[in-house]
Amino acid sequence: MKLLKLVPDDTNIKFLKYRVPFYVISVLLIIASWALVLTNGLNYGVDFAGGQEVRATFTESAEAPVAEVREVVGDLGYGEPVVQRFGEPNQVSIRVRLPDEVADDKEAAQRIANEVVAALQSDFPDFRLDGNDNVSGKVSGEFFTQAQWALLFAMLAIALYIWIRFEWQFGVGALFALFHDVSLTLGMFAILQLEFNLTTIAAILAIIGYSLNDTIVVYDRIRENLKKFRKMPIPELLDLSVNETLARTVMTSLTLLVALLPLLLFGPAALFGLTSAIFLGIFVGTYSSVYMAAPILIWLGVDSHSFVPEETELDKQEKAARGLA
C-alpha cells in the first residue's frame, strides 16, 4: 500500500516571510480575548460559582445512572449540573448552579433543591435522598484561584524546562506561544459563554501539553539545523526547520481533529465545552508553534552561535600552541 503523504517531502513554504502581519493579528486577538474575558466575563459552572448540592443513593441499582440523572436535572433549566459518583458506586453528588438573583437566598436555594429531588424521585423509584447543602461561592472562589495558580505554575515550569534544555530565548518563545493559546481559548469561552468548569481546566492543560509537544519538535529541529548550517541566515533556517517538521505536525493535528469531530458533533452536552476547547486548541497550538514560537527567536537574538560552547582559557591556550590563534 502506498503511504499517504499530505505534505510533500520537498515542501518549501516561506512561513517567516509573513511573520510580522501574523504577529500583529495574534497580538490583537490576545488583546481582544482578554477584553472579552474582562467585559463579558466567563460563565462559571457550579465548580467555581457555587450552588446547591444534593447527595443521593439509588438503592436498587448496582451503579448510579449518572447520564440519566444529568439529563433529568439538566431539563430543569438550571444549566449543566455536575453529577459525580462518590463513596459507593450507587451514590452520587449532584450540584446545580443557583441563578444569580437567588444566590444568597437560602429559601429559594432550598426550593430549587426540592425541585431537583422531586424530579429525580419521579423518574427513579429507588432514589433515596441522603442530604443537601449549599456550596459556598467563597469555597468555589478559592477553588478557582487554586486552579489559576496551578495553570500559571504549569506554564512557568514548562518554560523553565525548555530554557534549561535549549536556551533562554526558547523558553520565552514557548511561554509566549502557550500564553497565546490559553488566551484565545479563554476568549472563545467568553464570547460563546460556554460553561467554564473543572473540565475546562483539564482541556486547557491538554492544550498546553499538545502545544508544548509541537513546539519542542520544531525547536529540536531548529537546534539541529543551527549546528548543521552555521552560515545560513536565521529566517531561512527557521523556515527550513518548520518545513522539515511540517508533515509530522499536519498529520498529528489532522488525526486528532478527526478523532474529536464525532465527539464534538454527537457527544453528550456535558463534554461539549471540553471537546470544543481542545478542538480550538489544536488549531491555535499548531499555528502558534509555527508563527509564534519560531519567529520570536529572531527578535530574541538567536543566531548560529547560540549552541556553540564558549571558548575556555584552556581552549585558547591549545589553539595558540597549535598556531591557530
Coordinates of N, CA and C in Angstrom, one line a residue, residues 19-172:
R19 N 5.8 36.9 8.9 CA 5.8 36.8 10.4 C 5.3 38.1 11.1
V20 N 5.6 39.2 10.5 CA 5.1 40.5 11.2 C 3.6 40.6 11.1
P21 N 2.9 40.5 9.9 CA 1.5 40.6 9.9 C 0.8 39.5 10.8
F22 N 1.3 38.3 10.8 CA 0.7 37.3 11.7 C 0.9 37.6 13.1
Y23 N 2.0 38.2 13.5 CA 2.2 38.5 14.9 C 1.3 39.7 15.3
V24 N 1.1 40.6 14.4 CA 0.2 41.7 14.7 C -1.2 41.2 14.9
I25 N -1.7 40.3 14.0 CA -3.0 39.7 14.2 C -3.1 38.9 15.5
S26 N -2.1 38.1 15.8 CA -2.2 37.3 17.0 C -2.2 38.2 18.3
V27 N -1.4 39.3 18.3 CA -1.4 40.2 19.5 C -2.8 40.8 19.6
L28 N -3.4 41.2 18.5 CA -4.7 41.8 18.5 C -5.7 40.8 19.0
L29 N -5.6 39.5 18.6 CA -6.5 38.5 19.1 C -6.4 38.3 20.6
I30 N -5.1 38.3 21.1 CA -4.9 38.1 22.5 C -5.5 39.3 23.3
I31 N -5.3 40.5 22.8 CA -5.9 41.7 23.5 C -7.4 41.6 23.5
A32 N -8.0 41.2 22.3 CA -9.5 41.1 22.2 C -10.0 40.0 23.1
S33 N -9.3 38.9 23.2 CA -9.7 37.8 24.1 C -9.8 38.2 25.6
W34 N -8.7 38.9 26.0 CA -8.7 39.4 27.4 C -9.7 40.5 27.7
A35 N -10.0 41.3 26.6 CA -11.0 42.3 26.8 C -12.4 41.7 26.9
L36 N -12.6 40.6 26.2 CA -13.9 39.8 26.3 C -14.0 39.2 27.7
V37 N -12.9 38.6 28.1 CA -12.9 38.0 29.5 C -13.3 39.0 30.5
L38 N -12.7 40.2 30.4 CA -12.9 41.2 31.4 C -14.3 41.9 31.3
T39 N -14.8 42.0 30.1 CA -16.1 42.7 29.9 C -17.3 41.7 30.0
N40 N -17.2 40.7 29.2 CA -18.3 39.7 29.2 C -18.2 38.8 30.4
G41 N -17.0 38.5 30.8 CA -16.8 37.5 31.9 C -17.0 36.1 31.4
L42 N -16.6 35.2 32.3 CA -16.8 33.8 31.9 C -18.0 33.2 32.6
N43 N -18.6 32.3 32.0 CA -19.8 31.6 32.5 C -19.4 30.5 33.4
Y44 N -19.1 30.8 34.7 CA -18.6 29.8 35.6 C -19.6 28.8 35.9
G45 N -19.2 27.5 35.9 CA -20.1 26.4 36.3 C -20.1 26.4 37.8
V46 N -20.9 25.4 38.3 CA -21.1 25.3 39.7 C -19.8 25.0 40.5
D47 N -18.8 24.4 39.8 CA -17.5 24.1 40.4 C -16.9 25.4 40.9
F48 N -17.0 26.5 40.2 CA -16.4 27.8 40.6 C -17.3 28.8 41.1
A49 N -18.6 28.7 40.8 CA -19.6 29.7 41.2 C -20.4 29.4 42.4
G50 N -20.3 28.1 42.9 CA -21.1 27.7 44.0 C -22.4 27.2 43.5
G51 N -23.3 26.7 44.4 CA -24.6 26.3 44.1 C -25.2 25.4 45.1
Q52 N -26.1 24.5 44.7 CA -26.8 23.6 45.6 C -26.4 22.2 45.3
E53 N -26.0 21.5 46.4 CA -25.6 20.1 46.2 C -26.6 19.1 46.8
V54 N -27.0 18.1 46.1 CA -27.9 17.1 46.5 C -27.1 15.7 46.5
R55 N -27.1 15.0 47.6 CA -26.5 13.7 47.7 C -27.5 12.6 47.8
A56 N -27.3 11.6 47.0 CA -28.4 10.5 46.9 C -27.8 9.2 46.7
T57 N -28.7 8.2 47.0 CA -28.3 6.8 46.7 C -29.4 6.1 45.9
F58 N -29.0 5.3 44.9 CA -30.0 4.5 44.2 C -30.0 3.1 44.8
T59 N -31.0 2.9 45.6 CA -31.0 1.7 46.5 C -31.1 0.4 45.8
E60 N -31.7 0.4 44.6 CA -32.0 -0.9 43.9 C -31.0 -1.1 42.7
S61 N -30.0 -0.2 42.6 CA -29.1 -0.2 41.5 C -27.7 -0.5 41.9
A62 N -26.9 -1.3 41.1 CA -25.5 -1.5 41.5 C -24.7 -0.3 41.3
E63 N -25.1 0.5 40.2 CA -24.4 1.7 39.9 C -25.4 2.8 39.7
A64 N -25.0 4.0 40.1 CA -25.9 5.2 39.8 C -26.0 5.5 38.4
P65 N -27.2 5.8 37.8 CA -27.4 6.1 36.4 C -27.0 7.6 36.2
V66 N -25.7 7.8 36.1 CA -25.2 9.2 36.1 C -25.7 10.0 34.9
A67 N -25.6 9.4 33.7 CA -26.0 10.1 32.5 C -27.5 10.4 32.5
E68 N -28.4 9.5 33.0 CA -29.8 9.8 33.0 C -30.1 10.9 34.1
V69 N -29.4 10.8 35.2 CA -29.6 11.8 36.2 C -29.2 13.2 35.7
R70 N -28.1 13.2 35.0 CA -27.7 14.5 34.4 C -28.7 15.1 33.4
E71 N -29.3 14.2 32.7 CA -30.3 14.6 31.7 C -31.6 15.1 32.4
V72 N -32.0 14.4 33.4 CA -33.2 14.8 34.2 C -33.0 16.2 34.8
V73 N -31.9 16.3 35.5 CA -31.6 17.6 36.2 C -31.4 18.7 35.3
G74 N -30.7 18.4 34.1 CA -30.4 19.4 33.1 C -31.7 20.0 32.5
D75 N -32.7 19.2 32.4 CA -34.0 19.6 31.9 C -34.7 20.6 32.8
L76 N -34.3 20.7 34.0 CA -35.0 21.7 34.9 C -34.6 23.1 34.6
G77 N -33.6 23.3 33.8 CA -33.2 24.7 33.3 C -32.3 25.5 34.2
Y78 N -31.5 24.8 35.0 CA -30.5 25.5 35.9 C -29.1 25.3 35.4
G79 N -29.0 25.1 34.1 CA -27.6 24.9 33.5 C -27.2 23.5 33.6
E80 N -26.0 23.2 33.2 CA -25.4 21.9 33.1 C -25.1 21.4 34.6
P81 N -25.7 20.4 35.1 CA -25.4 20.0 36.5 C -24.1 19.2 36.5
V82 N -23.4 19.2 37.7 CA -22.3 18.4 37.9 C -22.7 17.1 38.7
V83 N -22.7 16.0 38.0 CA -23.1 14.7 38.6 C -21.9 13.8 38.8
Q84 N -21.5 13.4 40.0 CA -20.4 12.6 40.2 C -20.7 11.5 41.2
R85 N -20.1 10.3 40.9 CA -20.2 9.3 41.9 C -19.3 9.5 43.1
F86 N -19.7 9.1 44.3 CA -18.8 9.2 45.4 C -19.2 8.1 46.4
G87 N -18.2 7.7 47.2 CA -18.5 6.6 48.1 C -18.8 5.3 47.4
E88 N -20.0 4.7 47.5 CA -20.3 3.5 46.8 C -20.7 3.8 45.4
P89 N -20.6 2.8 44.5 CA -20.9 3.0 43.1 C -22.4 3.6 42.8
N90 N -23.3 3.3 43.8 CA -24.7 3.7 43.5 C -25.0 5.0 44.3
Q91 N -24.0 5.7 44.7 CA -24.2 7.0 45.4 C -23.6 8.1 44.5
V92 N -24.4 9.2 44.4 CA -23.9 10.4 43.6 C -24.1 11.7 44.3
S93 N -23.3 12.6 43.9 CA -23.4 14.0 44.3 C -23.8 14.8 43.1
I94 N -24.9 15.6 43.3 CA -25.5 16.4 42.2 C -25.4 17.8 42.5
R95 N -24.7 18.6 41.7 CA -24.6 20.0 42.0 C -25.2 20.9 40.9
V96 N -26.0 21.8 41.3 CA -26.6 22.7 40.3 C -26.3 24.1 40.6
R97 N -26.1 24.9 39.6 CA -25.7 26.3 39.8 C -27.0 27.1 40.1
L98 N -27.0 28.0 41.2 CA -28.1 28.8 41.5 C -28.1 30.0 40.6
P99 N -29.3 30.5 40.2 CA -29.4 31.7 39.5 C -28.9 32.9 40.3
D100 N -28.3 33.9 39.7 CA -27.6 35.0 40.4 C -28.6 35.7 41.4
E101 N -29.9 35.8 41.0 CA -30.8 36.5 41.8 C -31.2 35.8 43.1
V102 N -30.9 34.5 43.2 CA -31.2 33.7 44.4 C -30.0 33.1 45.1
A103 N -28.8 33.6 44.6 CA -27.6 33.0 45.1 C -27.4 33.2 46.7
D104 N -28.0 34.3 47.2 CA -27.9 34.5 48.7 C -29.2 34.2 49.4
D105 N -30.2 33.7 48.7 CA -31.5 33.5 49.3 C -31.6 32.0 49.6
K106 N -31.5 31.7 50.9 CA -31.4 30.2 51.3 C -32.8 29.5 51.0
E107 N -33.9 30.3 51.2 CA -35.2 29.7 50.9 C -35.3 29.3 49.5
A108 N -34.9 30.2 48.6 CA -35.0 30.0 47.2 C -34.1 28.8 46.8
A109 N -32.9 28.7 47.4 CA -32.0 27.6 47.1 C -32.6 26.3 47.5
Q110 N -33.3 26.3 48.7 CA -33.9 25.1 49.1 C -35.1 24.7 48.2
R111 N -35.8 25.7 47.7 CA -36.9 25.3 46.8 C -36.3 24.6 45.5
I112 N -35.2 25.1 45.0 CA -34.6 24.5 43.9 C -34.1 23.1 44.2
A113 N -33.5 22.9 45.4 CA -33.1 21.6 45.8 C -34.3 20.6 45.8
N114 N -35.4 21.1 46.4 CA -36.6 20.3 46.5 C -37.1 20.0 45.0
E115 N -37.0 20.9 44.1 CA -37.4 20.7 42.7 C -36.6 19.6 42.1
V116 N -35.3 19.6 42.4 CA -34.3 18.6 41.9 C -34.7 17.2 42.4
V117 N -34.9 17.2 43.7 CA -35.3 15.9 44.4 C -36.6 15.3 43.9
A118 N -37.6 16.2 43.7 CA -38.9 15.8 43.2 C -38.8 15.2 41.8
A119 N -38.0 15.8 40.9 CA -37.8 15.3 39.6 C -37.2 14.0 39.6
L120 N -36.2 13.8 40.4 CA -35.4 12.5 40.5 C -36.3 11.4 41.1
Q121 N -37.1 11.8 42.1 CA -38.0 10.8 42.7 C -39.0 10.3 41.8
S122 N -39.4 11.2 40.9 CA -40.5 10.9 39.9 C -39.9 9.9 38.9
D123 N -38.7 10.1 38.4 CA -38.1 9.3 37.4 C -37.4 8.0 37.9
F124 N -36.9 8.0 39.1 CA -36.2 6.9 39.7 C -36.8 6.4 41.0
P125 N -37.6 5.4 40.9 CA -38.3 4.9 42.1 C -37.4 4.5 43.3
D126 N -36.1 4.1 43.0 CA -35.2 3.7 44.0 C -34.3 4.9 44.5
F127 N -34.7 6.1 44.1 CA -33.9 7.3 44.6 C -34.1 7.5 46.1
R128 N -33.0 7.7 46.8 CA -33.1 8.0 48.2 C -32.2 9.2 48.5
L129 N -32.9 10.2 49.1 CA -32.1 11.5 49.4 C -31.3 11.2 50.6
D130 N -30.0 11.5 50.5 CA -29.1 11.4 51.7 C -28.8 12.8 52.3
G131 N -29.1 13.8 51.6 CA -28.8 15.2 52.2 C -28.6 16.2 51.1
N132 N -28.8 17.5 51.5 CA -28.5 18.5 50.5 C -27.9 19.7 51.3
D133 N -26.9 20.4 50.6 CA -26.2 21.5 51.2 C -26.0 22.6 50.2
N134 N -25.8 23.8 50.7 CA -25.5 24.9 49.8 C -24.0 25.0 49.7
V135 N -23.4 25.0 48.5 CA -22.0 25.0 48.2 C -21.6 26.5 48.2
S136 N -20.8 26.9 49.1 CA -20.4 28.3 49.3 C -19.7 28.8 48.0
G137 N -20.1 30.0 47.6 CA -19.4 30.7 46.5 C -18.0 31.0 46.9
K138 N -17.7 31.3 48.2 CA -16.4 31.6 48.7 C -15.5 30.4 48.5
V139 N -16.0 29.2 48.9 CA -15.2 28.0 48.7 C -14.9 27.8 47.3
S140 N -15.9 27.9 46.4 CA -15.7 27.7 45.0 C -14.7 28.8 44.4
G141 N -14.7 30.0 45.0 CA -13.8 31.0 44.5 C -12.4 30.7 44.9
E142 N -12.2 30.1 46.0 CA -10.8 29.6 46.4 C -10.4 28.5 45.5
F143 N -11.3 27.7 45.2 CA -11.0 26.6 44.2 C -10.6 27.1 42.9
F144 N -11.3 28.2 42.4 CA -10.9 28.8 41.1 C -9.5 29.4 41.2
T145 N -9.2 30.1 42.3 CA -7.9 30.7 42.5 C -6.8 29.6 42.4
Q146 N -7.0 28.5 43.1 CA -6.1 27.4 43.1 C -5.8 26.9 41.7
A147 N -6.9 26.8 40.9 CA -6.8 26.3 39.5 C -6.0 27.3 38.7
Q148 N -6.2 28.6 38.9 CA -5.4 29.6 38.2 C -3.9 29.5 38.5
W149 N -3.6 29.3 39.8 CA -2.2 29.2 40.2 C -1.6 28.0 39.6
A150 N -2.4 26.9 39.6 CA -1.9 25.6 39.0 C -1.5 25.8 37.5
L151 N -2.4 26.5 36.8 CA -2.1 26.7 35.4 C -0.9 27.6 35.2
L152 N -0.8 28.6 36.0 CA 0.4 29.6 35.9 C 1.7 28.8 36.2
F153 N 1.7 28.0 37.3 CA 2.9 27.3 37.7 C 3.3 26.3 36.6
A154 N 2.2 25.7 36.0 CA 2.5 24.7 35.0 C 3.2 25.3 33.8
M155 N 2.7 26.5 33.4 CA 3.3 27.2 32.2 C 4.8 27.7 32.6
L156 N 5.0 28.2 33.8 CA 6.3 28.6 34.2 C 7.3 27.4 34.3
A157 N 6.8 26.3 34.8 CA 7.7 25.1 34.9 C 8.1 24.6 33.5
I158 N 7.1 24.7 32.6 CA 7.4 24.3 31.2 C 8.4 25.2 30.6
A159 N 8.3 26.5 30.8 CA 9.2 27.5 30.2 C 10.6 27.3 30.8
L160 N 10.7 27.0 32.1 CA 12.0 26.7 32.7 C 12.6 25.5 32.2
Y161 N 11.8 24.4 32.0 CA 12.4 23.2 31.4 C 13.0 23.4 30.0
I162 N 12.3 24.2 29.2 CA 12.7 24.5 27.8 C 14.0 25.4 27.9
W163 N 14.0 26.3 28.8 CA 15.2 27.2 29.0 C 16.4 26.3 29.3
I164 N 16.3 25.4 30.2 CA 17.4 24.5 30.5 C 17.8 23.6 29.4
R165 N 16.8 23.1 28.7 CA 17.1 22.1 27.6 C 17.6 22.8 26.4
F166 N 17.2 24.1 26.1 CA 17.7 24.8 24.9 C 18.5 26.0 25.4
E167 N 17.9 27.2 25.1 CA 18.4 28.5 25.6 C 17.3 29.3 26.1
W168 N 17.6 30.4 26.8 CA 16.5 31.2 27.5 C 15.5 31.7 26.4
Q169 N 16.0 32.0 25.2 CA 15.1 32.6 24.2 C 14.1 31.5 23.8
F170 N 14.4 30.3 23.8 CA 13.4 29.2 23.5 C 12.3 29.1 24.6
G171 N 12.8 29.3 25.9 CA 11.8 29.3 27.0 C 10.8 30.4 26.9
V172 N 11.3 31.6 26.5 CA 10.4 32.8 26.4 C 9.5 32.5 25.2

